[in-house]
mmCIF file of N, CA and C in Angstrom:
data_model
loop_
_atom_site.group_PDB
_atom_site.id
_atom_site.type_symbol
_atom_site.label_atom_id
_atom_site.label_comp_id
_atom_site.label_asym_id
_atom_site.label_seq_id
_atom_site.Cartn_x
_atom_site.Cartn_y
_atom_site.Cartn_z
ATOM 1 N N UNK A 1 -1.762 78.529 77.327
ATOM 2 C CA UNK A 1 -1.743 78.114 78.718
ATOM 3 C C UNK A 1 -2.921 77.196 79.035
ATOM 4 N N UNK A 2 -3.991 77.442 77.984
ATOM 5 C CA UNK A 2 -5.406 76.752 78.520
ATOM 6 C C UNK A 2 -5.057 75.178 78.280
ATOM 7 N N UNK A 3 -4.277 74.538 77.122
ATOM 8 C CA UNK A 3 -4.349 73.756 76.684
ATOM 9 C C UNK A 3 -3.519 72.635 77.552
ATOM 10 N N UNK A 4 -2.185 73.668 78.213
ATOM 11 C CA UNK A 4 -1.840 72.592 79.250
ATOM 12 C C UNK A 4 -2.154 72.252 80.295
ATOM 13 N N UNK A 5 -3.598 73.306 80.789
ATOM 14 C CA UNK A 5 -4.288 72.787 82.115
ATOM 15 C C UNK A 5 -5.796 71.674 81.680
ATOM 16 N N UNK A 6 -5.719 72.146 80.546
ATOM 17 C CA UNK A 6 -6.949 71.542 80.389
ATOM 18 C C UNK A 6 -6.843 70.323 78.892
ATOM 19 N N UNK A 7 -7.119 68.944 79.158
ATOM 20 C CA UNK A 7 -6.824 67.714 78.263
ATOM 21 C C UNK A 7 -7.857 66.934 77.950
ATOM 22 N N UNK A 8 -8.465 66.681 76.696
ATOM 23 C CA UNK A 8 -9.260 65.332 76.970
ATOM 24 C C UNK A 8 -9.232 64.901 77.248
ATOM 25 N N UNK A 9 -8.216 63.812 77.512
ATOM 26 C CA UNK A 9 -8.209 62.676 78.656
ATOM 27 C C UNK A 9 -8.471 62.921 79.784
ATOM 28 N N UNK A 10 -8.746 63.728 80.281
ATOM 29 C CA UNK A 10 -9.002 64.397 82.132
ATOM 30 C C UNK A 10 -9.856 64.563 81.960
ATOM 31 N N UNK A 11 -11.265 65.038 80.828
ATOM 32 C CA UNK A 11 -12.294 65.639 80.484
ATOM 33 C C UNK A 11 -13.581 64.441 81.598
ATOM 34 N N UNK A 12 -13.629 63.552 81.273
ATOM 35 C CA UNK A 12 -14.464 62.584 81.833
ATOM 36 C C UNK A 12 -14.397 62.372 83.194
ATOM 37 N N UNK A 13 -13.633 63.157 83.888
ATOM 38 C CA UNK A 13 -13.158 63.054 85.482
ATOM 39 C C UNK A 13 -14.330 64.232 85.715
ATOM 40 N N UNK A 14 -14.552 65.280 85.124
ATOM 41 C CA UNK A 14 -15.438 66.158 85.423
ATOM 42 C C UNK A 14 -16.796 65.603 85.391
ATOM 43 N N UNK A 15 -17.230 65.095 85.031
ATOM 44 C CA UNK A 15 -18.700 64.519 85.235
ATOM 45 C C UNK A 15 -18.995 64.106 86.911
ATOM 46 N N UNK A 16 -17.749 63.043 87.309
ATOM 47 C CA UNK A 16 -17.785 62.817 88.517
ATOM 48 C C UNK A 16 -17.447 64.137 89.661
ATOM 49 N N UNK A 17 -17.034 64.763 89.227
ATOM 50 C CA UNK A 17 -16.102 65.956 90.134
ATOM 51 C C UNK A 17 -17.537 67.189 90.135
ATOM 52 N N UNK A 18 -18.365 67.414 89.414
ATOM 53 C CA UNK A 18 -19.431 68.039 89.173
ATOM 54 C C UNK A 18 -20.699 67.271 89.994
ATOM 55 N N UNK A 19 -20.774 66.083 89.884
ATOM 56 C CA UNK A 19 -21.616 65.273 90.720
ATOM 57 C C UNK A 19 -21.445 65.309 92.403
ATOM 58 N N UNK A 20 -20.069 65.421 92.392
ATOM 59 C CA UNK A 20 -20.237 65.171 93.969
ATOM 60 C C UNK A 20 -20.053 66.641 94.427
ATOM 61 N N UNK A 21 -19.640 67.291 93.665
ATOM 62 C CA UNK A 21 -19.934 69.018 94.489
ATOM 63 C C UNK A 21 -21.452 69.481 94.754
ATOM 64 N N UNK A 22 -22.121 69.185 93.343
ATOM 65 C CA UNK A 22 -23.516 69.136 93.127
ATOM 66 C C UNK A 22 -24.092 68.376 94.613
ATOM 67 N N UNK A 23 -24.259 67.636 94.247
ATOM 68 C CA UNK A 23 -24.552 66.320 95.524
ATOM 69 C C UNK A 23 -24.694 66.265 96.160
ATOM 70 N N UNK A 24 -23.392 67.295 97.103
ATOM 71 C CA UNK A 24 -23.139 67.347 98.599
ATOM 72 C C UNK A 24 -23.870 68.806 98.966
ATOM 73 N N UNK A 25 -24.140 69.268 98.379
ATOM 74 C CA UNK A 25 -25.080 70.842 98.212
ATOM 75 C C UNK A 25 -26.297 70.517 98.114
ATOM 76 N N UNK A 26 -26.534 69.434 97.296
ATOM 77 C CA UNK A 26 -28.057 69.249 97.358
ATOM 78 C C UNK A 26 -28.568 68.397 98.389
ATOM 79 N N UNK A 27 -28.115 67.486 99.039
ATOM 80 C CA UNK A 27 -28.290 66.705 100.252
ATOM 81 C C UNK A 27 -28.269 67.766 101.169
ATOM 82 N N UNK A 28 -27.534 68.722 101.566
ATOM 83 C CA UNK A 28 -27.657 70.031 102.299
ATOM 84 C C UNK A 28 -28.863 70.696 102.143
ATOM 85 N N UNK A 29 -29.027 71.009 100.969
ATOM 86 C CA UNK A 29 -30.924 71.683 100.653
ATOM 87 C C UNK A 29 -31.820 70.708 101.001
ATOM 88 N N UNK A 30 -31.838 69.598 100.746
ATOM 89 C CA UNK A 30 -32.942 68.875 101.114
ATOM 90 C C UNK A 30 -32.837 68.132 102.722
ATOM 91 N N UNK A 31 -31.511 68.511 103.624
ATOM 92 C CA UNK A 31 -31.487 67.984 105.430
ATOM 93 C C UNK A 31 -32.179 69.300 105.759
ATOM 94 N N UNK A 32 -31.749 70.490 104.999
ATOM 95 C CA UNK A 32 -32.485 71.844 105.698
ATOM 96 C C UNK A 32 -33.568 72.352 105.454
ATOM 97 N N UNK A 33 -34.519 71.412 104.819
ATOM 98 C CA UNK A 33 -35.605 71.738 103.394
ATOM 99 C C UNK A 33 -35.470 73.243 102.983
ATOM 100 N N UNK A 34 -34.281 73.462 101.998
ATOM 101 C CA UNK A 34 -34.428 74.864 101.289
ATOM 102 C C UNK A 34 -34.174 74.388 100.080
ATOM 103 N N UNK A 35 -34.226 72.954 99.620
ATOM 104 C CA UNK A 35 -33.975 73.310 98.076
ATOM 105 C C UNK A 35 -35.161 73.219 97.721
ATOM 106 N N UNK A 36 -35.025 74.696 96.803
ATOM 107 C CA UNK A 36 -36.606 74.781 95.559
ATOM 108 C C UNK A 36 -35.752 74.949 94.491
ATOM 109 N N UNK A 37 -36.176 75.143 93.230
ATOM 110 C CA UNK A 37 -35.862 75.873 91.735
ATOM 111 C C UNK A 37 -35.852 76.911 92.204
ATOM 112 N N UNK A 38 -35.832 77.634 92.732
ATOM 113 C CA UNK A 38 -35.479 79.376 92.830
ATOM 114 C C UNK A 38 -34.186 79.483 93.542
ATOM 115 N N UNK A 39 -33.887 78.596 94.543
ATOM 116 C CA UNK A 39 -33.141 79.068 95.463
ATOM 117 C C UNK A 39 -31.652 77.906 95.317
ATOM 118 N N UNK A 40 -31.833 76.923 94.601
ATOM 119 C CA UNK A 40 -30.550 75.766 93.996
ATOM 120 C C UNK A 40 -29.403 76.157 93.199
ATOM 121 N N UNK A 41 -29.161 77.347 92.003
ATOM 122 C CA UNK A 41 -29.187 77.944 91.392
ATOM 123 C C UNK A 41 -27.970 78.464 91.883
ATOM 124 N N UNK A 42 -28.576 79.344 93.078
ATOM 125 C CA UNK A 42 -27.778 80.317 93.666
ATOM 126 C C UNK A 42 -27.100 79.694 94.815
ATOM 127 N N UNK A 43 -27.413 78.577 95.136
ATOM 128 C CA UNK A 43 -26.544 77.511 96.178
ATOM 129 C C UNK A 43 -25.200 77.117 95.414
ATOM 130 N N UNK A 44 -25.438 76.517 94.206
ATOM 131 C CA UNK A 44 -24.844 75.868 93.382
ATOM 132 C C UNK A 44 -23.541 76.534 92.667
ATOM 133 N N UNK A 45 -23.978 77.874 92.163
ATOM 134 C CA UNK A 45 -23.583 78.976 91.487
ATOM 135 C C UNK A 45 -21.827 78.930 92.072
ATOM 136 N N UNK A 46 -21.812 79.311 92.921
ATOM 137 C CA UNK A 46 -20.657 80.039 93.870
ATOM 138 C C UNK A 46 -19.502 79.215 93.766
ATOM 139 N N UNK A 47 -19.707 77.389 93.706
ATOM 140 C CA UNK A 47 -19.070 76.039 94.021
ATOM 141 C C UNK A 47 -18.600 75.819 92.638
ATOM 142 N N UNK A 48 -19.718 76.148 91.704
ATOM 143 C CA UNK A 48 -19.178 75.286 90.144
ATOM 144 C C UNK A 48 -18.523 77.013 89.552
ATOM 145 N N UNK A 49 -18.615 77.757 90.123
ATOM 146 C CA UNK A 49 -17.212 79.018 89.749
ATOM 147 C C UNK A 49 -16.413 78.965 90.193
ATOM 148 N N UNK A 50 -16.345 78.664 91.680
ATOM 149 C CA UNK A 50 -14.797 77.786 91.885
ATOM 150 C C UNK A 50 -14.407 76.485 91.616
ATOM 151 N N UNK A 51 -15.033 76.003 91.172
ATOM 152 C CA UNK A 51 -14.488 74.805 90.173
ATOM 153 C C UNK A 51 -13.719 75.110 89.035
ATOM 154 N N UNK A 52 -14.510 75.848 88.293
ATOM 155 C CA UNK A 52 -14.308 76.271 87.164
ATOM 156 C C UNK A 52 -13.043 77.119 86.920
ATOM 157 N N UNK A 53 -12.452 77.868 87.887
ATOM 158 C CA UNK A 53 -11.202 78.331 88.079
ATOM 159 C C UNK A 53 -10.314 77.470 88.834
ATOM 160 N N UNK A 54 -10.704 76.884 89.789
ATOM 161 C CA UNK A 54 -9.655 75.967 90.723
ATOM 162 C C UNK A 54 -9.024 74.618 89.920
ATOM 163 N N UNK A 55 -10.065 74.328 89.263
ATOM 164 C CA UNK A 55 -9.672 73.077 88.220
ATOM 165 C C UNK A 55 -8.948 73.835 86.934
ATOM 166 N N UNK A 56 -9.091 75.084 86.226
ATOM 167 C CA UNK A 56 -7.796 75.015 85.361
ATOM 168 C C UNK A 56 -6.782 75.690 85.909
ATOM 169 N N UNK A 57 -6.968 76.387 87.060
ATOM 170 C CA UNK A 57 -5.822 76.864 87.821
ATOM 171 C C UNK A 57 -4.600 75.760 88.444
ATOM 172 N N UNK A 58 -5.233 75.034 89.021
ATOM 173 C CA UNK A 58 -4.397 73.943 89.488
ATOM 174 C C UNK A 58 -4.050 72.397 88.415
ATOM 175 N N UNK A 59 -5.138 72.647 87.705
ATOM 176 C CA UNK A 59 -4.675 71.347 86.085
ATOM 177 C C UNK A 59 -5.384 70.552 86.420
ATOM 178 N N UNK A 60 -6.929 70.387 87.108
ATOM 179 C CA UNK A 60 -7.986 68.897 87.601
ATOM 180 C C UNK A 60 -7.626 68.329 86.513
ATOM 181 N N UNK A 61 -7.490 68.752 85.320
ATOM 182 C CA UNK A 61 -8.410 67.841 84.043
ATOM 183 C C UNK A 61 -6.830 68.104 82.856
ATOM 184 N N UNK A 62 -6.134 68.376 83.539
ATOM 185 C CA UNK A 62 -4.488 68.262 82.597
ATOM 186 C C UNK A 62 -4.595 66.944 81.995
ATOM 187 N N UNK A 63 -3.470 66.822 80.969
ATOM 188 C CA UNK A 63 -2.920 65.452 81.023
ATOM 189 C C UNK A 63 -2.539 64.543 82.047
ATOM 190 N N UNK A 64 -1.819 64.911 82.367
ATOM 191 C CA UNK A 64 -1.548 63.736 83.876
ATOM 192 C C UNK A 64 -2.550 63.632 84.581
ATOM 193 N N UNK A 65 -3.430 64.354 84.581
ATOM 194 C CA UNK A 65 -4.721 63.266 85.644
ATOM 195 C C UNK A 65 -5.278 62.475 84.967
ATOM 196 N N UNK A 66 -5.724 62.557 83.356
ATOM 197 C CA UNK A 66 -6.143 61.602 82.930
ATOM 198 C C UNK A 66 -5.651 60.183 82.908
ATOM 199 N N UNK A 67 -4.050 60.080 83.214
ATOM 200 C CA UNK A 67 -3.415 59.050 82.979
ATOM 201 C C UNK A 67 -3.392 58.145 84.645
ATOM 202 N N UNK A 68 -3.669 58.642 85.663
ATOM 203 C CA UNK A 68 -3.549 57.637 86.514
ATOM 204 C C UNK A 68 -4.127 58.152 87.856
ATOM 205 N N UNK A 69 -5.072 57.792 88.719
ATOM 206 C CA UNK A 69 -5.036 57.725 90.112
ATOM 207 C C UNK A 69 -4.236 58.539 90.710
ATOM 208 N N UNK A 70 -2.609 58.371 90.752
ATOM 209 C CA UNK A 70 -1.749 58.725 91.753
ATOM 210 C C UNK A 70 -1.702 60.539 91.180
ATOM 211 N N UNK A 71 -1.880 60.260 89.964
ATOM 212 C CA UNK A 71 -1.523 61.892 89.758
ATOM 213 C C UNK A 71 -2.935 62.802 89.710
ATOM 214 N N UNK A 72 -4.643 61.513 89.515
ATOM 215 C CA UNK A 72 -5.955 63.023 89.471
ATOM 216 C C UNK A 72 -6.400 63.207 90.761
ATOM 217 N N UNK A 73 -6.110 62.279 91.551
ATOM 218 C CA UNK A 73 -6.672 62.381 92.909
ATOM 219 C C UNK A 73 -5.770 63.121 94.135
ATOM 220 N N UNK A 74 -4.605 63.576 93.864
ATOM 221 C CA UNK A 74 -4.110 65.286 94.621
ATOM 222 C C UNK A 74 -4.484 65.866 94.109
ATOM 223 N N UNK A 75 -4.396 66.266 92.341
ATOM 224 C CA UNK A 75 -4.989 67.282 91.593
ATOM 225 C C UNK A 75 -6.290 67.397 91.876
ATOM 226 N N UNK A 76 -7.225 66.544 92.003
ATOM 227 C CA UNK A 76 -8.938 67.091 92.206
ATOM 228 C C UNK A 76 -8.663 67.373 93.602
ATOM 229 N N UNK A 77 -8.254 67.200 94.777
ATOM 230 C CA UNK A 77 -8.250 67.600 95.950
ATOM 231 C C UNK A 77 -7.936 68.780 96.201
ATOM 232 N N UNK A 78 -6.506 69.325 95.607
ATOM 233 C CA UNK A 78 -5.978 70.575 95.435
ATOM 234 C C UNK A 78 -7.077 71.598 94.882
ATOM 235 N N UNK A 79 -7.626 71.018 93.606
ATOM 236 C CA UNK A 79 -8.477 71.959 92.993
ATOM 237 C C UNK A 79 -9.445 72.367 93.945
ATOM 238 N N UNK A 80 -10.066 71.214 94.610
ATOM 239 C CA UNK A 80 -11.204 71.531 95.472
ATOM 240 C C UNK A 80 -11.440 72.141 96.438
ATOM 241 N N UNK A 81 -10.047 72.480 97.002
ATOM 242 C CA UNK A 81 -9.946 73.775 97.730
ATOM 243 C C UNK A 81 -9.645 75.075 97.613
ATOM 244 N N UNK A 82 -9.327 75.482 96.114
ATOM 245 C CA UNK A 82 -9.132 76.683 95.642
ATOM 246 C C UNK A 82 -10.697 76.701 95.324
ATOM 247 N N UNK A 83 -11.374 76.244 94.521
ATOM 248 C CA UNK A 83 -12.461 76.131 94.504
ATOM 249 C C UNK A 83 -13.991 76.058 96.107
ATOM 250 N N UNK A 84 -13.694 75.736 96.789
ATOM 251 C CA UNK A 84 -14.203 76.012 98.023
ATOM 252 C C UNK A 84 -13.813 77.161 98.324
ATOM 253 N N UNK A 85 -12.639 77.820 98.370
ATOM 254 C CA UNK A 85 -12.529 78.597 99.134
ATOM 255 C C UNK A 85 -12.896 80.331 98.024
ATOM 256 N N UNK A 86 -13.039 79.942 96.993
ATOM 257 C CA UNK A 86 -13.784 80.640 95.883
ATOM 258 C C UNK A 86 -15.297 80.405 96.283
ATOM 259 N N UNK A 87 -15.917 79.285 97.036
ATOM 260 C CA UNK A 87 -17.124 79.543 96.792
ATOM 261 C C UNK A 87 -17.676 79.994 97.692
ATOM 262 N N UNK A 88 -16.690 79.574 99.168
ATOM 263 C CA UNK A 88 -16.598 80.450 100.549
ATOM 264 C C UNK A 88 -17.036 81.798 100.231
ATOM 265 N N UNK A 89 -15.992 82.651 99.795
ATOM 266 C CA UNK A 89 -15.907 83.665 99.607
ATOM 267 C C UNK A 89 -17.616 84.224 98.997
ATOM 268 N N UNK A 90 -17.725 83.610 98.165
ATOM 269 C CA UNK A 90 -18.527 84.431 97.165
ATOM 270 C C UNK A 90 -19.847 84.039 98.080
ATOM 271 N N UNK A 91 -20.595 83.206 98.074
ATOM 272 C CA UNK A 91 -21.426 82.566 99.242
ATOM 273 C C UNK A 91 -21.139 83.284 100.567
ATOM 274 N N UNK A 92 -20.441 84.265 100.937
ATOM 275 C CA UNK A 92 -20.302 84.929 102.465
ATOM 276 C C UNK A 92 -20.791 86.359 102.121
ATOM 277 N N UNK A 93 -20.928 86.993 100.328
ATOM 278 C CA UNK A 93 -21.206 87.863 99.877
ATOM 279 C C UNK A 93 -22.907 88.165 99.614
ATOM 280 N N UNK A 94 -23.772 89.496 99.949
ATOM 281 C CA UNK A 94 -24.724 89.301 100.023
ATOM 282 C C UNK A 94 -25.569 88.447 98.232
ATOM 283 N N UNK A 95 -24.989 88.316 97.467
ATOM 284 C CA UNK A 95 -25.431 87.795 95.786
ATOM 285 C C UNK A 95 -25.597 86.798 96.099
ATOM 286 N N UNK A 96 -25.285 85.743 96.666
ATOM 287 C CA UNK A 96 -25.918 84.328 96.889
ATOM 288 C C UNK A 96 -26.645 84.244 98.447
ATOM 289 N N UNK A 97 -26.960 82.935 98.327
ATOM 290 C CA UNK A 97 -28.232 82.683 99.186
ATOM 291 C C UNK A 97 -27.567 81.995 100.355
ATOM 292 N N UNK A 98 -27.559 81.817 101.468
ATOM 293 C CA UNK A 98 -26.793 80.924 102.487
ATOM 294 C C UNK A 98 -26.145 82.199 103.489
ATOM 295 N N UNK A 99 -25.622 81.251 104.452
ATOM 296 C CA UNK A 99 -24.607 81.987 104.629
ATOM 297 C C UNK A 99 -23.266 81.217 105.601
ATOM 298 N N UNK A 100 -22.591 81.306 105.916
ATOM 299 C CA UNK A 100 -21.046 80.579 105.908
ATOM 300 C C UNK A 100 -20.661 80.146 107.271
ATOM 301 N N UNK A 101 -21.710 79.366 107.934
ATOM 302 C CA UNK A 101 -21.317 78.716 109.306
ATOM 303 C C UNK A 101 -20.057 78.012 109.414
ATOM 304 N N UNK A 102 -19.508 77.784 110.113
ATOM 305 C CA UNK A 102 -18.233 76.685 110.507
ATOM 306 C C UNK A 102 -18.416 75.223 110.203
ATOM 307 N N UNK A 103 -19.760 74.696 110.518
ATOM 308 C CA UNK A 103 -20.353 73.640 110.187
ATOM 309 C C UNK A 103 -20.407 73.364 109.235
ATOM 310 N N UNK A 104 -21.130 74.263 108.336
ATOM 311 C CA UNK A 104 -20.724 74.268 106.604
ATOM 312 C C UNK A 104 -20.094 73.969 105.875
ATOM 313 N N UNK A 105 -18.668 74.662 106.439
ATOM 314 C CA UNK A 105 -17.608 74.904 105.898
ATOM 315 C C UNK A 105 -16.880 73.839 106.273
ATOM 316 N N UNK A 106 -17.207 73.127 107.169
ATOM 317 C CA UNK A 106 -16.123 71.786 107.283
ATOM 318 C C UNK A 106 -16.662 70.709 106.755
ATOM 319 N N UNK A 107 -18.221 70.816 106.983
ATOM 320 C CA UNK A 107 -18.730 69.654 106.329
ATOM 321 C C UNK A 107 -18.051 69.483 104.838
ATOM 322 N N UNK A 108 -18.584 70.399 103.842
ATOM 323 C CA UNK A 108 -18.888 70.999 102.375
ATOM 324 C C UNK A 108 -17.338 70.407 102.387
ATOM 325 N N UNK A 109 -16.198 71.044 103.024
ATOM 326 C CA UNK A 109 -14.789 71.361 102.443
ATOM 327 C C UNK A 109 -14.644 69.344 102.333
ATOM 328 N N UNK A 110 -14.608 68.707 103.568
ATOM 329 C CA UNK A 110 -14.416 67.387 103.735
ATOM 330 C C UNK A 110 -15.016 66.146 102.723
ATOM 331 N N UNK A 111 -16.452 66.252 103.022
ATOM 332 C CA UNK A 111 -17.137 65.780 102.610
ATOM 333 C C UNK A 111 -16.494 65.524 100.454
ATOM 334 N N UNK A 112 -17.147 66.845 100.348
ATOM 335 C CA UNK A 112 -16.567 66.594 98.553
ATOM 336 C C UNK A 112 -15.580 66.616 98.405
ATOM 337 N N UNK A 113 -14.597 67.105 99.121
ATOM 338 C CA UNK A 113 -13.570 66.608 98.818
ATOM 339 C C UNK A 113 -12.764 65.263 98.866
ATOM 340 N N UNK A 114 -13.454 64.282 99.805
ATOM 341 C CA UNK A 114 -13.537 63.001 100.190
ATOM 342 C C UNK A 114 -14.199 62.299 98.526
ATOM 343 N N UNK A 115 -15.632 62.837 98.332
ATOM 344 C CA UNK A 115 -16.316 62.140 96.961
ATOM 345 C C UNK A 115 -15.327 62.722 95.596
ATOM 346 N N UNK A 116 -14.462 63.529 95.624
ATOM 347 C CA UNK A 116 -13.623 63.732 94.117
ATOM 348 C C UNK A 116 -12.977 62.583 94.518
ATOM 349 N N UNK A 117 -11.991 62.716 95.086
ATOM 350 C CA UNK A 117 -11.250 61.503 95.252
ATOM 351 C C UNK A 117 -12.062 60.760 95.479
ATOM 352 N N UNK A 118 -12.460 59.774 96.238
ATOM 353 C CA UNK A 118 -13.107 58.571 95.763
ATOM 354 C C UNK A 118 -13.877 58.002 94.280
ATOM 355 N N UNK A 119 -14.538 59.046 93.821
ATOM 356 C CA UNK A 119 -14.912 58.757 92.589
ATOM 357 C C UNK A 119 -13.468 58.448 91.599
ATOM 358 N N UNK A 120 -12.926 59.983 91.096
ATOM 359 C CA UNK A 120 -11.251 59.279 90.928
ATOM 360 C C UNK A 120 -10.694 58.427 90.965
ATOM 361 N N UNK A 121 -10.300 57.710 92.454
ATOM 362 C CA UNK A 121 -9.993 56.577 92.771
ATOM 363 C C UNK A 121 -10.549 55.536 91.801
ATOM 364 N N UNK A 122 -12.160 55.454 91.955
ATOM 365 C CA UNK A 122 -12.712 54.364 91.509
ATOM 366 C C UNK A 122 -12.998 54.422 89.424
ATOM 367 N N UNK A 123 -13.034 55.740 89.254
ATOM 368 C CA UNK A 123 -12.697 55.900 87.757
ATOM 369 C C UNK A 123 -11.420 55.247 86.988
ATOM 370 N N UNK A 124 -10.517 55.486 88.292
ATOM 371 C CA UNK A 124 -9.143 54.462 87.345
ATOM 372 C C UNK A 124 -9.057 53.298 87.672
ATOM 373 N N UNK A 125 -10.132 52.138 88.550
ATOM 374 C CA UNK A 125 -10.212 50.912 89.164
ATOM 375 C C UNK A 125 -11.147 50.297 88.018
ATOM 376 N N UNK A 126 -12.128 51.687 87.348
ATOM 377 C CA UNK A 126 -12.812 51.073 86.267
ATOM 378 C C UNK A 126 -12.448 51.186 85.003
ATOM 379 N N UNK A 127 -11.586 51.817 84.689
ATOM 380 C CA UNK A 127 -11.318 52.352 83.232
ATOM 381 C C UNK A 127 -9.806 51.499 83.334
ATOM 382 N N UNK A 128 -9.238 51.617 84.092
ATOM 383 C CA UNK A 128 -7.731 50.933 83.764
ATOM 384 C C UNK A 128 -6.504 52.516 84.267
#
């Protein structure tokens, strides 16, 4: 089952899809000054475990996303909300650091989910 959610050719979409989850969390630590090394970790934690399930749950990095735009950029969107809402969850639990305003949650959900797709977008404008 792993092999049909998960493809080399999709593999290189994760660099970008890791960047802008990263990204948009860390621009958050540093508008609220709370990012240190102690406390990034556990910001971070909650987002790249729902990644990490939302992307082979839903196929981010299948074959067909590697092959075109039209098919990685619903797939990373889709993913990114099983994945948010995995990191919702876990981030509303006392083990991580934060806690789960409305503001947050629309920013965080919009925001990266706006930068997968766009990066996407622009990964198949550069690669072909």
């Amino acid at each position: 089952m792993l092999n049909d959610r998960v493809d080399t050719a999709g593999l290189p979409l994760a660099v970008g899809d890791l960047l802008a989850i990263l990204g948009v969390l860390t621009i958050g630590m540093i508008q609220h000054s709370t990012l240190t090394p102690g406390r990034a970790p556990g910001v971070y934690a909650p987002f790249v475990i729902g990644w990490l399930v939302g992307a082979v749950v839903i196929g981010a990095y299948s074959a067909g996303a590697g092959e075109s735009a039209k098919a990685a950029i619903p797939l990373g969107i889709r993913a990114w909300v099983v994945a948010a809402l995995i990191g919702f969850g876990l981030r509303a639990t006392p083990v991580f650091p934060g806690d789960l305003a409305v503001a947050f949650v629309a920013i965080t959900l919009v925001l990266t989910g706006g930068l997968i797709a766009g990066f996407r977008w622009l990964f198949f404008k550069i690669v072909g």
